């Protein structure tokens, strides 16, 4: 059984106003209980971050953003920086989500700057990597993961690697209802761990590697029970407090 603490993250994408965020936490925190044996992180849109931080004070839930700019300030219209996020009590940030890579041109070069900038500011990066359907069919999954991780973590020192959370998110499984099988997810997460271990055996042992892609209450226990899968990054199902709670409860219940 792994000593790594289970990690459950909710990626709300462009859903939830500030008021809807408060209603979500009224229901979610009411049912959650202590949950000290797992990390629970919710990533609302920017405008709901400050309210979410306030609402989750003295609760086990931490709040993360869905993106940030790598510079601390400057002429970058429309962007938000790491110090702006920490100033309102945000503790983490999703980086490299496939929607940001595909729709907003986020590159591995930018991620190589963003990941260390997040760490330097005291934000926990949740770095997303994963292959497309065509790449999986062409047996390129491992090559894609290796390329993304080598590039995105190039400027992170070996001693800081375990402070990054990595989410394996096969693009073909995100928002599609097609979940990777527990075997596929386990294999890819194990491969990611072997890459990290290649740089630092201690970091490979300690780093949390999540699976993301159509995780639901019905498939959560199967995925989260695997030795190499330390948690989940959940999109659609995290918008429903009961569903996200069921997924959080499934984590850690019977790892293989
Ligand atoms: C995601 O947005 O990171 C995600 C995994 O979405 P979904 O759970 O809806 O597939």
Tab-separated table of C-alpha atoms and ligand atoms in Angstrom:
chain	number	residue	atom	x	y	z
A	1	UNK	CA	0.000	0.000	0.000
A	2	UNK	CA	1.360	3.405	-0.971
A	3	UNK	CA	2.210	6.007	1.698
A	4	UNK	CA	1.224	8.814	-0.639
A	5	UNK	CA	-1.780	10.833	0.509
A	6	UNK	CA	-4.721	10.601	-1.949
A	7	UNK	CA	-5.303	13.835	-3.894
A	8	UNK	CA	-8.659	14.792	-5.382
A	9	UNK	CA	-8.937	17.896	-7.519
A	10	UNK	CA	-12.048	19.450	-9.057
A	11	UNK	CA	-11.543	21.348	-12.306
A	12	UNK	CA	-14.644	23.445	-12.778
A	13	UNK	CA	-13.471	24.914	-16.109
A	14	UNK	CA	-15.702	27.880	-17.157
A	15	UNK	CA	-18.577	26.901	-14.869
A	16	UNK	CA	-19.874	28.403	-11.621
A	17	UNK	CA	-20.482	32.036	-10.685
A	18	UNK	CA	-19.399	33.295	-7.264
A	19	UNK	CA	-22.918	32.659	-5.888
A	20	UNK	CA	-23.065	29.151	-7.356
A	21	UNK	CA	-19.668	28.486	-5.792
A	22	UNK	CA	-21.003	29.408	-2.354
A	23	UNK	CA	-24.032	27.116	-2.843
A	24	UNK	CA	-21.736	24.270	-3.911
A	25	UNK	CA	-19.629	24.585	-0.758
A	26	UNK	CA	-22.720	24.891	1.478
A	27	UNK	CA	-23.670	21.391	0.341
A	28	UNK	CA	-20.203	19.898	-0.117
A	29	UNK	CA	-18.648	21.016	3.177
A	30	UNK	CA	-21.812	20.071	5.059
A	31	UNK	CA	-21.274	16.426	4.065
A	32	UNK	CA	-17.486	16.209	3.835
A	33	UNK	CA	-16.441	15.744	7.449
A	34	UNK	CA	-12.782	15.905	8.522
A	35	UNK	CA	-11.118	14.325	5.415
A	36	UNK	CA	-7.651	14.846	6.920
A	37	UNK	CA	-6.417	11.671	5.265
A	38	UNK	CA	-6.670	13.135	1.750
A	39	UNK	CA	-5.977	16.372	-0.105
A	40	UNK	CA	-9.069	17.935	-1.622
A	41	UNK	CA	-8.505	20.833	-4.009
A	42	UNK	CA	-11.171	22.779	-5.920
A	43	UNK	CA	-10.295	24.926	-8.952
A	44	UNK	CA	-13.038	27.488	-9.676
A	45	UNK	CA	-12.861	30.219	-12.343
A	46	UNK	CA	-10.838	33.319	-11.380
A	47	UNK	CA	-13.805	35.430	-10.260
A	48	UNK	CA	-14.951	32.809	-7.761
A	49	UNK	CA	-11.496	32.206	-6.234
A	50	UNK	CA	-11.521	34.778	-3.427
A	51	UNK	CA	-15.034	33.781	-2.290
A	52	UNK	CA	-14.103	30.096	-2.422
A	53	UNK	CA	-11.000	30.701	-0.280
A	54	UNK	CA	-13.131	32.571	2.264
A	55	UNK	CA	-15.850	29.906	2.294
A	56	UNK	CA	-13.318	27.059	2.730
A	57	UNK	CA	-11.345	28.622	5.594
A	58	UNK	CA	-11.189	26.161	8.513
A	59	UNK	CA	-12.233	23.335	6.154
A	60	UNK	CA	-10.065	20.580	4.652
A	61	UNK	CA	-10.557	22.010	1.136
A	62	UNK	CA	-7.829	24.058	-0.567
A	63	UNK	CA	-8.436	26.311	-3.561
A	64	UNK	CA	-6.427	26.367	-6.800
A	65	UNK	CA	-6.631	28.385	-10.028
A	66	UNK	CA	-6.963	26.922	-13.526
A	67	UNK	CA	-4.114	28.907	-15.095
A	68	UNK	CA	-1.634	31.721	-14.448
A	69	UNK	CA	0.954	33.816	-16.312
A	70	UNK	CA	4.601	33.079	-15.635
A	71	UNK	CA	5.564	36.705	-15.009
A	72	UNK	CA	4.749	38.356	-11.671
A	73	UNK	CA	3.400	41.542	-13.333
A	74	UNK	CA	3.654	43.490	-16.582
A	75	UNK	CA	1.951	44.408	-19.835
A	76	UNK	CA	0.010	41.154	-20.303
A	77	UNK	CA	-3.599	42.239	-20.821
A	78	UNK	CA	-6.124	39.748	-19.535
A	79	UNK	CA	-3.626	37.655	-17.573
A	80	UNK	CA	-3.317	36.820	-13.864
A	81	UNK	CA	-0.029	36.160	-12.052
A	82	UNK	CA	1.034	33.810	-9.261
A	83	UNK	CA	1.478	36.587	-6.656
A	84	UNK	CA	-2.056	37.823	-7.450
A	85	UNK	CA	-3.361	34.327	-6.737
A	86	UNK	CA	-1.458	33.838	-3.488
A	87	UNK	CA	-2.568	37.312	-2.338
A	88	UNK	CA	-6.162	36.051	-2.136
A	89	UNK	CA	-5.198	32.769	-0.479
A	90	UNK	CA	-5.077	30.494	-3.539
A	91	UNK	CA	-2.719	27.554	-2.891
A	92	UNK	CA	-2.325	25.797	-6.231
A	93	UNK	CA	-2.737	26.102	-9.989
A	94	UNK	CA	-3.600	23.767	-12.864
A	95	UNK	CA	-1.021	24.089	-15.645
A	96	UNK	CA	-0.915	22.572	-19.104
A	97	UNK	CA	-4.537	21.390	-19.235
A	98	UNK	CA	-5.189	19.988	-22.702
A	99	UNK	CA	-7.914	22.598	-23.289
A	100	UNK	CA	-5.379	25.355	-22.650
A	101	UNK	CA	-2.810	23.617	-24.849
A	102	UNK	CA	-5.283	23.045	-27.717
A	103	UNK	CA	-7.536	26.123	-27.538
A	104	UNK	CA	-5.249	28.817	-26.107
A	105	UNK	CA	-1.864	27.839	-27.501
A	106	UNK	CA	-0.168	26.970	-24.212
A	107	UNK	CA	3.202	25.517	-25.181
A	108	UNK	CA	5.722	23.326	-23.410
A	109	UNK	CA	8.111	26.301	-23.572
A	110	UNK	CA	5.637	28.428	-21.607
A	111	UNK	CA	5.054	25.579	-19.161
A	112	UNK	CA	8.791	25.276	-18.570
A	113	UNK	CA	8.566	28.832	-17.203
A	114	UNK	CA	5.177	28.523	-15.485
A	115	UNK	CA	5.899	25.450	-13.358
A	116	UNK	CA	8.962	26.947	-11.586
A	117	UNK	CA	7.210	30.337	-11.317
A	118	UNK	CA	4.308	28.664	-9.513
A	119	UNK	CA	6.662	26.825	-7.146
A	120	UNK	CA	8.658	29.996	-6.449
A	121	UNK	CA	5.447	31.808	-5.526
A	122	UNK	CA	4.353	29.003	-3.190
A	123	UNK	CA	1.651	27.591	-5.444
A	124	UNK	CA	1.322	23.820	-5.889
A	125	UNK	CA	1.334	23.130	-9.644
A	126	UNK	CA	-1.018	20.439	-10.971
A	127	UNK	CA	0.704	19.737	-14.282
A	128	UNK	CA	-1.467	18.002	-16.896
A	129	UNK	CA	0.002	15.744	-19.567
A	130	UNK	CA	-1.565	13.238	-21.926
A	131	UNK	CA	-1.832	11.916	-25.447
A	132	UNK	CA	-4.466	12.303	-28.156
A	133	UNK	CA	-6.458	9.355	-29.517
A	134	UNK	CA	-4.335	9.302	-32.703
A	135	UNK	CA	-1.145	9.263	-30.652
A	136	UNK	CA	-2.420	6.356	-28.534
A	137	UNK	CA	-3.433	4.429	-31.650
A	138	UNK	CA	0.021	5.030	-33.115
A	139	UNK	CA	1.593	3.656	-29.889
A	140	UNK	CA	3.091	7.082	-29.142
A	141	UNK	CA	1.693	7.502	-25.617
A	142	UNK	CA	5.012	7.038	-23.818
A	143	UNK	CA	6.900	9.229	-26.283
A	144	UNK	CA	4.350	12.036	-25.816
A	145	UNK	CA	4.437	11.793	-22.017
A	146	UNK	CA	8.242	11.747	-22.017
A	147	UNK	CA	8.432	14.769	-24.328
A	148	UNK	CA	5.914	16.801	-22.301
A	149	UNK	CA	7.429	15.979	-18.913
A	150	UNK	CA	11.027	16.525	-19.985
A	151	UNK	CA	10.098	19.932	-21.382
A	152	UNK	CA	7.639	21.093	-18.716
A	153	UNK	CA	9.841	20.082	-15.762
A	154	UNK	CA	13.172	21.083	-17.318
A	155	UNK	CA	13.650	24.063	-15.000
A	156	UNK	CA	12.449	22.328	-11.812
A	157	UNK	CA	15.306	21.092	-9.620
A	158	UNK	CA	15.318	17.425	-8.605
A	159	UNK	CA	14.807	18.454	-4.958
A	160	UNK	CA	11.521	20.220	-5.892
A	161	UNK	CA	10.068	17.592	-8.229
A	162	UNK	CA	7.844	15.999	-5.577
A	163	UNK	CA	6.189	19.375	-4.916
A	164	UNK	CA	4.583	19.110	-8.349
A	165	UNK	CA	1.379	17.083	-8.749
A	166	UNK	CA	1.130	15.438	-12.169
A	167	UNK	CA	-2.225	14.643	-13.768
A	168	UNK	CA	-2.241	12.036	-16.529
A	169	UNK	CA	-5.143	13.139	-18.698
A	170	UNK	CA	-5.519	11.289	-22.005
A	171	UNK	CA	-7.164	13.878	-24.281
A	172	UNK	CA	-9.559	11.287	-25.711
A	173	UNK	CA	-11.017	10.697	-22.249
A	174	UNK	CA	-11.628	14.315	-21.207
A	175	UNK	CA	-15.283	15.322	-21.250
A	176	UNK	CA	-16.085	12.468	-23.624
A	177	UNK	CA	-17.499	9.886	-21.226
A	178	UNK	CA	-14.747	7.517	-22.484
A	179	UNK	CA	-12.677	6.590	-19.458
A	180	UNK	CA	-9.243	4.988	-19.727
A	181	UNK	CA	-9.406	1.478	-18.327
A	182	UNK	CA	-7.819	1.150	-14.887
A	183	UNK	CA	-5.051	-0.868	-16.592
A	184	UNK	CA	-4.367	1.861	-19.187
A	185	UNK	CA	-4.392	4.576	-16.512
A	186	UNK	CA	-2.184	2.527	-14.170
A	187	UNK	CA	0.312	1.811	-16.930
A	188	UNK	CA	0.611	5.471	-17.951
A	189	UNK	CA	0.855	6.712	-14.341
A	190	UNK	CA	3.519	4.072	-13.657
A	191	UNK	CA	5.431	5.222	-16.724
A	192	UNK	CA	5.260	8.842	-15.517
A	193	UNK	CA	6.557	7.742	-12.118
A	194	UNK	CA	9.458	5.916	-13.777
A	195	UNK	CA	10.397	9.139	-15.613
A	196	UNK	CA	10.415	11.107	-12.349
A	197	UNK	CA	12.356	8.311	-10.608
A	198	UNK	CA	14.927	8.523	-13.402
A	199	UNK	CA	15.743	12.020	-12.136
A	200	UNK	CA	15.288	11.339	-8.395
A	201	UNK	CA	14.318	8.027	-6.814
A	202	UNK	CA	12.965	9.832	-3.720
A	203	UNK	CA	10.835	12.166	-5.844
A	204	UNK	CA	9.491	9.226	-7.856
A	205	UNK	CA	8.379	7.574	-4.635
A	206	UNK	CA	6.799	10.733	-3.188
A	207	UNK	CA	5.231	12.533	-6.159
A	208	UNK	CA	1.455	12.340	-6.527
A	209	UNK	CA	0.245	11.228	-9.965
A	210	UNK	CA	-3.453	11.634	-10.705
A	211	UNK	CA	-5.666	10.233	-13.427
A	212	UNK	CA	-8.145	12.545	-15.177
A	213	UNK	CA	-10.702	11.797	-17.881
A	214	UNK	CA	-14.407	11.143	-17.280
A	215	UNK	CA	-13.950	10.064	-13.653
A	216	UNK	CA	-17.386	9.456	-12.119
A	217	UNK	CA	-18.657	7.964	-8.852
A	218	UNK	CA	-19.254	4.685	-10.726
A	219	UNK	CA	-15.649	4.232	-11.921
A	220	UNK	CA	-13.722	6.097	-9.213
A	221	UNK	CA	-13.032	3.199	-6.844
A	222	UNK	CA	-11.641	1.032	-9.654
A	223	UNK	CA	-9.265	3.745	-10.850
A	224	UNK	CA	-8.284	5.068	-7.445
A	225	UNK	CA	-7.622	1.624	-6.052
A	226	UNK	CA	-4.535	1.231	-8.257
A	227	UNK	CA	-1.084	1.449	-6.711
A	228	UNK	CA	0.257	3.965	-9.246
A	229	UNK	CA	-2.802	6.253	-9.242
A	230	UNK	CA	-2.742	8.643	-6.294
A	231	UNK	CA	-5.932	10.525	-7.026
A	232	UNK	CA	-8.060	12.145	-9.692
A	233	UNK	CA	-8.512	15.409	-11.544
A	234	UNK	CA	-12.254	15.568	-12.095
A	235	UNK	CA	-14.049	17.858	-14.546
A	236	UNK	CA	-17.761	17.363	-15.230
A	237	UNK	CA	-18.564	15.193	-12.211
A	238	UNK	CA	-17.008	17.717	-9.824
A	239	UNK	CA	-19.760	20.257	-10.517
A	240	UNK	CA	-22.202	18.160	-8.506
A	241	UNK	CA	-21.360	18.220	-4.786
A	242	UNK	CA	-22.764	14.711	-4.218
A	243	UNK	CA	-20.801	13.225	-7.133
A	244	UNK	CA	-17.534	14.896	-6.157
A	245	UNK	CA	-18.051	13.801	-2.565
A	246	UNK	CA	-18.597	10.201	-3.699
A	247	UNK	CA	-15.348	10.353	-5.711
A	248	UNK	CA	-13.463	11.826	-2.724
A	249	UNK	CA	-14.830	9.051	-0.535
A	250	UNK	CA	-13.765	6.362	-3.031
A	251	UNK	CA	-10.125	7.507	-2.822
A	252	UNK	CA	-8.064	5.452	-0.483
A	253	UNK	CA	-10.773	2.840	0.025
A	254	UNK	CA	-8.992	-0.362	-0.960
A	255	UNK	CA	-5.819	0.369	-2.924
A	256	UNK	CA	-4.295	-2.617	-4.706
B	1	LIG	C1	-10.674	17.760	-16.851
B	1	LIG	O1	-11.237	18.780	-17.183
B	1	LIG	O2	-9.503	17.807	-16.449
B	1	LIG	C2	-11.400	16.483	-16.924
B	1	LIG	C3	-10.765	15.392	-16.603
B	1	LIG	O3	-12.704	16.556	-17.318
B	1	LIG	P1	-13.792	15.355	-17.269
B	1	LIG	O4	-13.716	14.749	-15.889
B	1	LIG	O5	-15.112	16.042	-17.501
B	1	LIG	O6	-13.432	14.389	-18.324
